[in-house]
PDB file of C-alpha atoms in Angstrom:
ATOM      1  CA  MET A   1      49.312 -67.144  -4.032  1.00  0.00           C
ATOM      2  CA  GLY A   2      46.567 -68.528  -6.625  1.00  0.00           C
ATOM      3  CA  GLY A   3      43.991 -71.236  -6.049  1.00  0.00           C
ATOM      4  CA  TYR A   4      41.625 -71.554  -3.465  1.00  0.00           C
ATOM      5  CA  THR A   5      43.443 -69.624  -0.654  1.00  0.00           C
ATOM      6  CA  SER A   6      44.273 -66.639  -3.144  1.00  0.00           C
ATOM      7  CA  GLY A   7      43.278 -63.356  -1.488  1.00  0.00           C
ATOM      8  CA  LYS A   8      43.099 -65.019   2.027  1.00  0.00           C
ATOM      9  CA  ILE A   9      46.692 -64.447   2.982  1.00  0.00           C
ATOM     10  CA  ILE A  10      48.238 -62.411   5.799  1.00  0.00           C
ATOM     11  CA  ARG A  11      52.117 -62.512   4.967  1.00  0.00           C
ATOM     12  CA  MET A  12      54.445 -61.412   7.995  1.00  0.00           C
ATOM     13  CA  MET A  13      57.863 -59.393   7.273  1.00  0.00           C
ATOM     14  CA  ASN A  14      60.682 -58.218   8.695  1.00  0.00           C
ATOM     15  CA  PRO A  15      61.150 -54.483   9.159  1.00  0.00           C
ATOM     16  CA  ALA A  16      65.276 -54.941   9.296  1.00  0.00           C
ATOM     17  CA  THR A  17      65.252 -57.134   6.109  1.00  0.00           C
ATOM     18  CA  GLY A  18      61.770 -56.129   4.504  1.00  0.00           C
ATOM     19  CA  LYS A  19      61.891 -60.163   4.073  1.00  0.00           C
ATOM     20  CA  MET A  20      58.911 -62.331   4.315  1.00  0.00           C
ATOM     21  CA  VAL A  21      59.460 -64.750   7.342  1.00  0.00           C
ATOM     22  CA  ASP A  22      56.236 -66.323   8.146  1.00  0.00           C
ATOM     23  CA  GLU A  23      52.179 -66.132   6.715  1.00  0.00           C
ATOM     24  CA  ILE A  24      48.984 -66.596   8.046  1.00  0.00           C
ATOM     25  CA  GLU A  25      45.338 -67.854   6.388  1.00  0.00           C
ATOM     26  CA  VAL A  26      42.480 -65.882   7.405  1.00  0.00           C
ATOM     27  CA  SER A  27      38.903 -67.204   6.633  1.00  0.00           C
ATOM     28  CA  TYR A  28      38.692 -64.545   3.621  1.00  0.00           C
ATOM     29  CA  ARG A  29      39.903 -61.457   1.927  1.00  0.00           C
ATOM     30  CA  PRO A  30      41.403 -59.263   5.092  1.00  0.00           C
ATOM     31  CA  TYR A  31      40.766 -55.209   4.801  1.00  0.00           C
ATOM     32  CA  PHE A  32      42.474 -54.647   8.329  1.00  0.00           C
ATOM     33  CA  ILE A  33      44.122 -55.690  11.104  1.00  0.00           C
ATOM     34  CA  TYR A  34      44.287 -53.727  14.137  1.00  0.00           C
ATOM     35  CA  ALA A  35      47.084 -54.792  17.001  1.00  0.00           C
ATOM     36  CA  LEU A  36      46.392 -55.507  20.347  1.00  0.00           C
ATOM     37  CA  PRO A  37      48.364 -55.848  23.877  1.00  0.00           C
ATOM     38  CA  GLY A  38      50.199 -59.084  24.539  1.00  0.00           C
ATOM     39  CA  GLY A  39      50.618 -59.674  21.049  1.00  0.00           C
ATOM     40  CA  GLN A  40      47.230 -60.856  19.479  1.00  0.00           C
ATOM     41  CA  ALA A  41      45.770 -58.565  16.607  1.00  0.00           C
ATOM     42  CA  ILE A  42      42.096 -58.162  15.250  1.00  0.00           C
ATOM     43  CA  VAL A  43      41.572 -59.145  11.136  1.00  0.00           C
ATOM     44  CA  GLY A  44      38.373 -57.360   9.701  1.00  0.00           C
ATOM     45  CA  HIS A  45      36.924 -58.102   6.067  1.00  0.00           C
ATOM     46  CA  THR A  46      34.485 -56.123   3.739  1.00  0.00           C
ATOM     47  CA  LEU A  47      33.327 -58.765   1.695  1.00  0.00           C
ATOM     48  CA  ARG A  48      32.385 -62.237   2.562  1.00  0.00           C
ATOM     49  CA  PRO A  49      31.454 -65.546   0.564  1.00  0.00           C
ATOM     50  CA  TRP A  50      28.396 -65.469  -1.037  1.00  0.00           C
ATOM     51  CA  GLU A  51      26.694 -68.432   0.629  1.00  0.00           C
ATOM     52  CA  GLU A  52      27.317 -66.994   4.018  1.00  0.00           C
ATOM     53  CA  GLU A  53      24.774 -64.479   6.185  1.00  0.00           C
ATOM     54  CA  VAL A  54      27.539 -63.309   8.418  1.00  0.00           C
ATOM     55  CA  TYR A  55      30.770 -61.510   8.299  1.00  0.00           C
ATOM     56  CA  ALA A  56      33.688 -62.564   9.740  1.00  0.00           C
ATOM     57  CA  CYS A  57      36.583 -61.281  12.263  1.00  0.00           C
ATOM     58  CA  GLU A  58      39.490 -63.361  13.269  1.00  0.00           C
ATOM     59  CA  VAL A  59      41.391 -62.631  16.057  1.00  0.00           C
ATOM     60  CA  LEU A  60      45.411 -63.246  15.618  1.00  0.00           C
ATOM     61  CA  ASP A  61      47.991 -65.079  17.809  1.00  0.00           C
ATOM     62  CA  MET A  62      51.386 -62.739  16.878  1.00  0.00           C
ATOM     63  CA  ASN A  63      53.257 -65.075  19.059  1.00  0.00           C
ATOM     64  CA  SER A  64      52.528 -67.801  17.260  1.00  0.00           C
ATOM     65  CA  ASN A  65      51.460 -66.180  14.430  1.00  0.00           C
ATOM     66  CA  THR A  66      48.036 -68.516  14.259  1.00  0.00           C
ATOM     67  CA  VAL A  67      44.134 -67.814  14.232  1.00  0.00           C
ATOM     68  CA  ALA A  68      43.433 -68.148  17.507  1.00  0.00           C
ATOM     69  CA  LYS A  69      39.687 -67.781  17.249  1.00  0.00           C
ATOM     70  CA  THR A  70      36.734 -66.697  14.430  1.00  0.00           C
ATOM     71  CA  LEU A  71      34.379 -63.928  15.475  1.00  0.00           C
ATOM     72  CA  TYR A  72      31.211 -63.856  13.482  1.00  0.00           C
ATOM     73  CA  TYR A  73      29.009 -60.735  12.787  1.00  0.00           C
ATOM     74  CA  LYS A  74      25.683 -59.191  10.968  1.00  0.00           C
ATOM     75  CA  GLY A  75      27.543 -56.554   9.377  1.00  0.00           C
ATOM     76  CA  ILE A  76      31.336 -55.220   8.325  1.00  0.00           C
ATOM     77  CA  VAL A  77      34.143 -55.090  10.750  1.00  0.00           C
ATOM     78  CA  LEU A  78      35.927 -52.241  10.058  1.00  0.00           C
ATOM     79  CA  GLU A  79      37.801 -51.467  12.623  1.00  0.00           C
ATOM     80  CA  VAL A  80      38.696 -51.486  16.646  1.00  0.00           C
ATOM     81  CA  LEU A  81      37.618 -48.529  18.537  1.00  0.00           C
ATOM     82  CA  HIS A  82      40.132 -47.487  21.610  1.00  0.00           C
ATOM     83  CA  PRO A  83      38.409 -45.168  24.343  1.00  0.00           C
ATOM     84  CA  PRO A  84      40.702 -43.854  26.973  1.00  0.00           C
ATOM     85  CA  GLU A  85      39.866 -46.168  29.762  1.00  0.00           C
ATOM     86  CA  GLY A  86      41.102 -48.759  28.417  1.00  0.00           C
ATOM     87  CA  LYS A  87      38.919 -50.947  26.733  1.00  0.00           C
ATOM     88  CA  PHE A  88      38.769 -51.927  23.557  1.00  0.00           C
ATOM     89  CA  TYR A  89      34.954 -52.343  21.268  1.00  0.00           C
ATOM     90  CA  ILE A  90      35.052 -53.799  17.566  1.00  0.00           C
ATOM     91  CA  GLY A  91      33.294 -51.353  15.550  1.00  0.00           C
ATOM     92  CA  ILE A  92      30.241 -52.852  13.251  1.00  0.00           C
ATOM     93  CA  THR A  93      28.768 -51.035   9.605  1.00  0.00           C
ATOM     94  CA  ASP A  94      25.503 -51.599   9.733  1.00  0.00           C
ATOM     95  CA  VAL A  95      25.196 -52.394   5.425  1.00  0.00           C
ATOM     96  CA  ASP A  96      22.758 -55.168   5.956  1.00  0.00           C
ATOM     97  CA  GLN A  97      20.695 -52.627   8.323  1.00  0.00           C
ATOM     98  CA  LYS A  98      20.549 -56.126  10.735  1.00  0.00           C
ATOM     99  CA  TYR A  99      21.378 -53.793  13.912  1.00  0.00           C
ATOM    100  CA  GLY A 100      19.781 -51.072  13.172  1.00  0.00           C
ATOM    101  CA  GLY A 101      23.255 -48.205  13.194  1.00  0.00           C
ATOM    102  CA  TYR A 102      26.523 -48.513  13.636  1.00  0.00           C
ATOM    103  CA  THR A 103      27.286 -51.164  16.645  1.00  0.00           C
ATOM    104  CA  LEU A 104      29.990 -51.610  18.343  1.00  0.00           C
ATOM    105  CA  VAL A 105      30.885 -55.051  20.782  1.00  0.00           C
ATOM    106  CA  GLU A 106      33.249 -54.664  23.639  1.00  0.00           C
ATOM    107  CA  PHE A 107      36.190 -56.969  23.648  1.00  0.00           C
ATOM    108  CA  ASP A 108      38.568 -58.500  25.590  1.00  0.00           C
ATOM    109  CA  PRO A 109      42.358 -59.297  24.615  1.00  0.00           C
ATOM    110  CA  GLN A 110      43.051 -61.176  28.280  1.00  0.00           C
ATOM    111  CA  THR A 111      40.310 -63.373  27.461  1.00  0.00           C
ATOM    112  CA  ASN A 112      39.939 -63.586  23.123  1.00  0.00           C
ATOM    113  CA  ASP A 113      36.260 -63.328  23.533  1.00  0.00           C
ATOM    114  CA  THR A 114      33.543 -60.580  23.875  1.00  0.00           C
ATOM    115  CA  VAL A 115      31.984 -58.641  26.989  1.00  0.00           C
ATOM    116  CA  GLY A 116      28.115 -58.235  27.236  1.00  0.00           C
ATOM    117  CA  GLU A 117      25.842 -57.015  24.924  1.00  0.00           C
ATOM    118  CA  PRO A 118      26.206 -55.018  21.575  1.00  0.00           C
ATOM    119  CA  ILE A 119      25.557 -51.261  21.691  1.00  0.00           C
ATOM    120  CA  THR A 120      24.145 -49.671  18.793  1.00  0.00           C
ATOM    121  CA  LEU A 121      24.315 -46.248  18.164  1.00  0.00           C
ATOM    122  CA  ARG A 122      20.939 -45.280  16.751  1.00  0.00           C
ATOM    123  CA  THR A 123      22.027 -42.475  14.634  1.00  0.00           C
ATOM    124  CA  ASP A 124      19.716 -41.032  12.049  1.00  0.00           C
ATOM    125  CA  PHE A 125      22.759 -41.517   9.044  1.00  0.00           C
ATOM    126  CA  MET A 126      25.237 -44.375   8.371  1.00  0.00           C
ATOM    127  CA  PHE A 127      28.236 -44.363   8.657  1.00  0.00           C
ATOM    128  CA  GLU A 128      31.832 -46.208   8.860  1.00  0.00           C
ATOM    129  CA  THR A 129      34.132 -45.244  11.042  1.00  0.00           C
ATOM    130  CA  ALA A 130      34.531 -43.680  14.642  1.00  0.00           C
ATOM    131  CA  ALA A 131      36.708 -42.836  17.434  1.00  0.00           C
ATOM    132  CA  PHE A 132      36.586 -42.465  21.134  1.00  0.00           C
ATOM    133  CA  ALA A 133      37.051 -38.251  21.764  1.00  0.00           C
ATOM    134  CA  THR A 134      36.597 -39.056  25.748  1.00  0.00           C
ATOM    135  CA  SER A 135      35.514 -41.703  27.029  1.00  0.00           C
ATOM    136  CA  SER A 136      31.704 -40.827  26.896  1.00  0.00           C
ATOM    137  CA  LYS A 137      31.710 -39.089  23.347  1.00  0.00           C
ATOM    138  CA  ILE A 138      32.428 -40.156  19.752  1.00  0.00           C
ATOM    139  CA  TYR A 139      33.367 -38.331  16.892  1.00  0.00           C
ATOM    140  CA  ALA A 140      31.424 -39.624  13.379  1.00  0.00           C
ATOM    141  CA  PRO A 141      31.757 -38.625   9.969  1.00  0.00           C
ATOM    142  CA  LYS A 142      28.087 -37.144   9.407  1.00  0.00           C
ATOM    143  CA  PRO A 143      26.839 -36.443   5.643  1.00  0.00           C
ATOM    144  CA  PRO A 144      25.600 -34.052   3.762  1.00  0.00           C
ATOM    145  CA  ALA A 145      21.578 -33.379   3.378  1.00  0.00           C
ATOM    146  CA  GLU A 146      20.446 -34.612   0.344  1.00  0.00           C
ATOM    147  CA  GLY A 147      21.206 -32.277  -2.366  1.00  0.00           C
ATOM    148  CA  GLU A 148      23.822 -30.395  -0.429  1.00  0.00           C
ATOM    149  CA  MET A 149      27.350 -30.526  -2.137  1.00  0.00           C
ATOM    150  CA  SER A 150      30.176 -32.113  -0.231  1.00  0.00           C
ATOM    151  CA  SER A 151      31.364 -29.538   1.223  1.00  0.00           C
ATOM    152  CA  GLY A 152      28.292 -30.250   3.435  1.00  0.00           C
ATOM    153  CA  TRP A 153      30.001 -33.279   5.673  1.00  0.00           C
ATOM    154  CA  THR A 154      30.389 -32.512   9.067  1.00  0.00           C
ATOM    155  CA  LEU A 155      31.960 -34.305  12.224  1.00  0.00           C
ATOM    156  CA  ALA A 156      29.352 -35.464  14.330  1.00  0.00           C
ATOM    157  CA  VAL A 157      29.592 -35.456  18.111  1.00  0.00           C
ATOM    158  CA  LEU A 158      27.737 -38.253  19.279  1.00  0.00           C
ATOM    159  CA  GLU A 159      27.224 -39.485  23.113  1.00  0.00           C
ATOM    160  CA  PHE A 160      27.968 -42.475  24.458  1.00  0.00           C
ATOM    161  CA  PRO A 161      26.376 -45.206  24.858  1.00  0.00           C
ATOM    162  CA  SER A 162      22.973 -43.560  23.525  1.00  0.00           C
ATOM    163  CA  GLY A 163      24.183 -42.678  20.261  1.00  0.00           C
ATOM    164  CA  ASN A 164      22.161 -39.068  20.646  1.00  0.00           C
ATOM    165  CA  THR A 165      23.471 -36.105  18.501  1.00  0.00           C
ATOM    166  CA  LEU A 166      25.277 -33.818  20.800  1.00  0.00           C
ATOM    167  CA  LYS A 167      26.463 -30.991  18.368  1.00  0.00           C
ATOM    168  CA  THR A 168      27.892 -31.098  14.803  1.00  0.00           C
ATOM    169  CA  ILE A 169      31.437 -29.748  13.313  1.00  0.00           C
ATOM    170  CA  PRO A 170      32.371 -28.306  10.474  1.00  0.00           C
ATOM    171  CA  VAL A 171      35.028 -29.893   8.143  1.00  0.00           C
ATOM    172  CA  SER A 172      35.606 -28.914   4.911  1.00  0.00           C
ATOM    173  CA  ASP A 173      35.178 -32.494   2.996  1.00  0.00           C
ATOM    174  CA  TRP A 174      34.376 -35.804   3.785  1.00  0.00           C
ATOM    175  CA  PRO A 175      36.044 -37.198   6.291  1.00  0.00           C
ATOM    176  CA  HIS A 176      37.785 -40.513   5.888  1.00  0.00           C
ATOM    177  CA  ASP A 177      39.619 -42.296   9.064  1.00  0.00           C
ATOM    178  CA  ILE A 178      39.779 -40.240  12.892  1.00  0.00           C
ATOM    179  CA  ILE A 179      42.405 -40.788  15.877  1.00  0.00           C
ATOM    180  CA  VAL A 180      42.632 -38.966  18.493  1.00  0.00           C
ATOM    181  CA  VAL A 181      46.122 -38.343  19.926  1.00  0.00           C
ATOM    182  CA  GLY A 182      46.469 -37.363  23.288  1.00  0.00           C
ATOM    183  CA  GLN A 183      43.650 -34.099  23.654  1.00  0.00           C
ATOM    184  CA  LYS A 184      43.426 -33.978  19.886  1.00  0.00           C
ATOM    185  CA  THR A 185      41.654 -35.605  17.090  1.00  0.00           C
ATOM    186  CA  TYR A 186      43.010 -35.711  13.805  1.00  0.00           C
ATOM    187  CA  VAL A 187      40.498 -35.892  10.685  1.00  0.00           C
ATOM    188  CA  THR A 188      41.546 -37.379   7.458  1.00  0.00           C
ATOM    189  CA  GLN A 189      39.178 -35.512   4.606  1.00  0.00           C
ATOM    190  CA  PHE A 190      39.049 -36.586   0.719  1.00  0.00           C
ATOM    191  CA  SER A 191      36.281 -35.993  -1.507  1.00  0.00           C
ATOM    192  CA  GLY A 192      37.169 -39.173  -3.166  1.00  0.00           C
ATOM    193  CA  VAL A 193      37.838 -37.780  -6.699  1.00  0.00           C
ATOM    194  CA  PRO A 194      41.820 -37.132  -6.715  1.00  0.00           C
ATOM    195  CA  THR A 195      43.086 -34.499  -9.278  1.00  0.00           C
ATOM    196  CA  LEU A 196      46.637 -34.512 -11.137  1.00  0.00           C
ATOM    197  CA  ASP A 197      46.595 -30.763 -10.010  1.00  0.00           C
ATOM    198  CA  PRO A 198      49.458 -30.781  -7.442  1.00  0.00           C
ATOM    199  CA  GLU A 199      48.088 -27.512  -5.990  1.00  0.00           C
ATOM    200  CA  ASN A 200      44.888 -29.507  -4.537  1.00  0.00           C
ATOM    201  CA  GLN A 201      46.410 -30.778  -1.310  1.00  0.00           C
ATOM    202  CA  GLY A 202      44.525 -32.963   0.752  1.00  0.00           C
ATOM    203  CA  THR A 203      43.255 -31.638   4.620  1.00  0.00           C
ATOM    204  CA  ILE A 204      43.688 -32.767   7.759  1.00  0.00           C
ATOM    205  CA  SER A 205      41.100 -31.317  10.453  1.00  0.00           C
ATOM    206  CA  VAL A 206      42.903 -30.630  14.125  1.00  0.00           C
ATOM    207  CA  ILE A 207      40.279 -30.954  16.807  1.00  0.00           C
ATOM    208  CA  ASP A 208      40.494 -30.402  20.316  1.00  0.00           C
ATOM    209  CA  VAL A 209      38.352 -33.014  22.332  1.00  0.00           C
ATOM    210  CA  ASN A 210      37.076 -31.210  25.107  1.00  0.00           C
ATOM    211  CA  THR A 211      35.673 -27.829  23.777  1.00  0.00           C
ATOM    212  CA  ASP A 212      35.007 -29.558  20.221  1.00  0.00           C
ATOM    213  CA  GLN A 213      36.730 -26.775  18.142  1.00  0.00           C
ATOM    214  CA  VAL A 214      38.751 -26.803  15.006  1.00  0.00           C
ATOM    215  CA  LEU A 215      42.164 -25.658  16.284  1.00  0.00           C
ATOM    216  CA  LYS A 216      43.733 -25.972  12.634  1.00  0.00           C
ATOM    217  CA  THR A 217      43.761 -27.648   9.166  1.00  0.00           C
ATOM    218  CA  LEU A 218      47.034 -29.032   7.997  1.00  0.00           C
ATOM    219  CA  THR A 219      47.978 -29.745   4.376  1.00  0.00           C
ATOM    220  CA  VAL A 220      48.761 -32.485   3.272  1.00  0.00           C
ATOM    221  CA  CYS A 221      48.902 -34.462   0.919  1.00  0.00           C
ATOM    222  CA  THR A 222      46.884 -35.038  -2.103  1.00  0.00           C
ATOM    223  CA  GLY A 223      43.644 -37.113  -1.058  1.00  0.00           C
ATOM    224  CA  PRO A 224      44.108 -38.229   2.597  1.00  0.00           C
ATOM    225  CA  GLN A 225      42.418 -41.500   4.063  1.00  0.00           C
ATOM    226  CA  HIS A 226      43.772 -43.553   6.173  1.00  0.00           C
ATOM    227  CA  ILE A 227      46.123 -42.190   9.336  1.00  0.00           C
ATOM    228  CA  ALA A 228      47.951 -43.745  12.083  1.00  0.00           C
ATOM    229  CA  TYR A 229      50.087 -43.080  15.400  1.00  0.00           C
ATOM    230  CA  SER A 230      53.398 -44.645  15.946  1.00  0.00           C
ATOM    231  CA  GLU A 231      54.258 -44.354  19.841  1.00  0.00           C
ATOM    232  CA  SER A 232      57.981 -45.669  19.009  1.00  0.00           C
ATOM    233  CA  THR A 233      58.193 -42.416  16.559  1.00  0.00           C
ATOM    234  CA  GLY A 234      55.597 -40.136  18.737  1.00  0.00           C
ATOM    235  CA  LYS A 235      55.025 -38.842  14.872  1.00  0.00           C
ATOM    236  CA  ILE A 236      51.236 -39.433  12.594  1.00  0.00           C
ATOM    237  CA  TYR A 237      51.730 -40.589   9.843  1.00  0.00           C
ATOM    238  CA  VAL A 238      49.080 -40.164   6.593  1.00  0.00           C
ATOM    239  CA  ALA A 239      48.804 -42.767   3.582  1.00  0.00           C
ATOM    240  CA  CYS A 240      47.508 -41.086   0.507  1.00  0.00           C
ATOM    241  CA  VAL A 241      45.566 -42.167  -2.632  1.00  0.00           C
ATOM    242  CA  LYS A 242      48.778 -41.459  -4.868  1.00  0.00           C
ATOM    243  CA  GLY A 243      50.795 -43.278  -3.189  1.00  0.00           C
ATOM    244  CA  LYS A 244      52.447 -40.373  -0.592  1.00  0.00           C
ATOM    245  CA  ILE A 245      52.775 -40.139   3.053  1.00  0.00           C
ATOM    246  CA  SER A 246      52.668 -37.125   4.970  1.00  0.00           C
ATOM    247  CA  VAL A 247      53.968 -37.005   8.700  1.00  0.00           C
ATOM    248  CA  ILE A 248      52.737 -34.701  11.182  1.00  0.00           C
ATOM    249  CA  ASP A 249      54.466 -33.992  14.674  1.00  0.00           C
ATOM    250  CA  PRO A 250      51.507 -33.813  17.271  1.00  0.00           C
ATOM    251  CA  SER A 251      53.572 -31.571  19.545  1.00  0.00           C
TER     252      SER A 251
END
């Protein structure tokens, strides 16, 4: 759509027919959607209007296809974290250095509201994605020290809620996305510079959440970025930069 609403529309499709059935206008350009129980979803935005000092985050009612509530934060909402005990946390990347580090805000889908005070992980490095390995442990990408090559990337194991680094796990490249399925963590790794060489494949590190040990490294399509698990199929889907999708059987 053109005009004032350009880039602010979320379209709903019927998966059986592939046809658009409805649309929702949100506050700004949507970056991600995370489905919540009860037919709700969280929408985050990586940009904000130049005159604003806060970033919007919408709560959608997918039963009525409407915006139920808009929340505002001083950083970018890039994801929703879901620890094993069943809570939901809105993950805020501190791009404008307003919080002092990556910050989590507990969200209650029953009330469409936040719970308690924000929890800031005061690490000595910045990151944009994270995942709960256990209820008291978070995995987050840690960049190489200044002057190191890209192979210096690790996965930091952070204590929650203090943010203290307990250890680091070596990985082969820049971690882009992290999911936990059962007792295993899957980490996509991609340097950010895709090549036309078909032999240069992407990799996924599979990590045991209890021991923090790399169990295996899987070869997937070049440039793996986003990763998701489908409960209906029991499979993991990896989206890559060349328009390809790799499918992993976690069993």
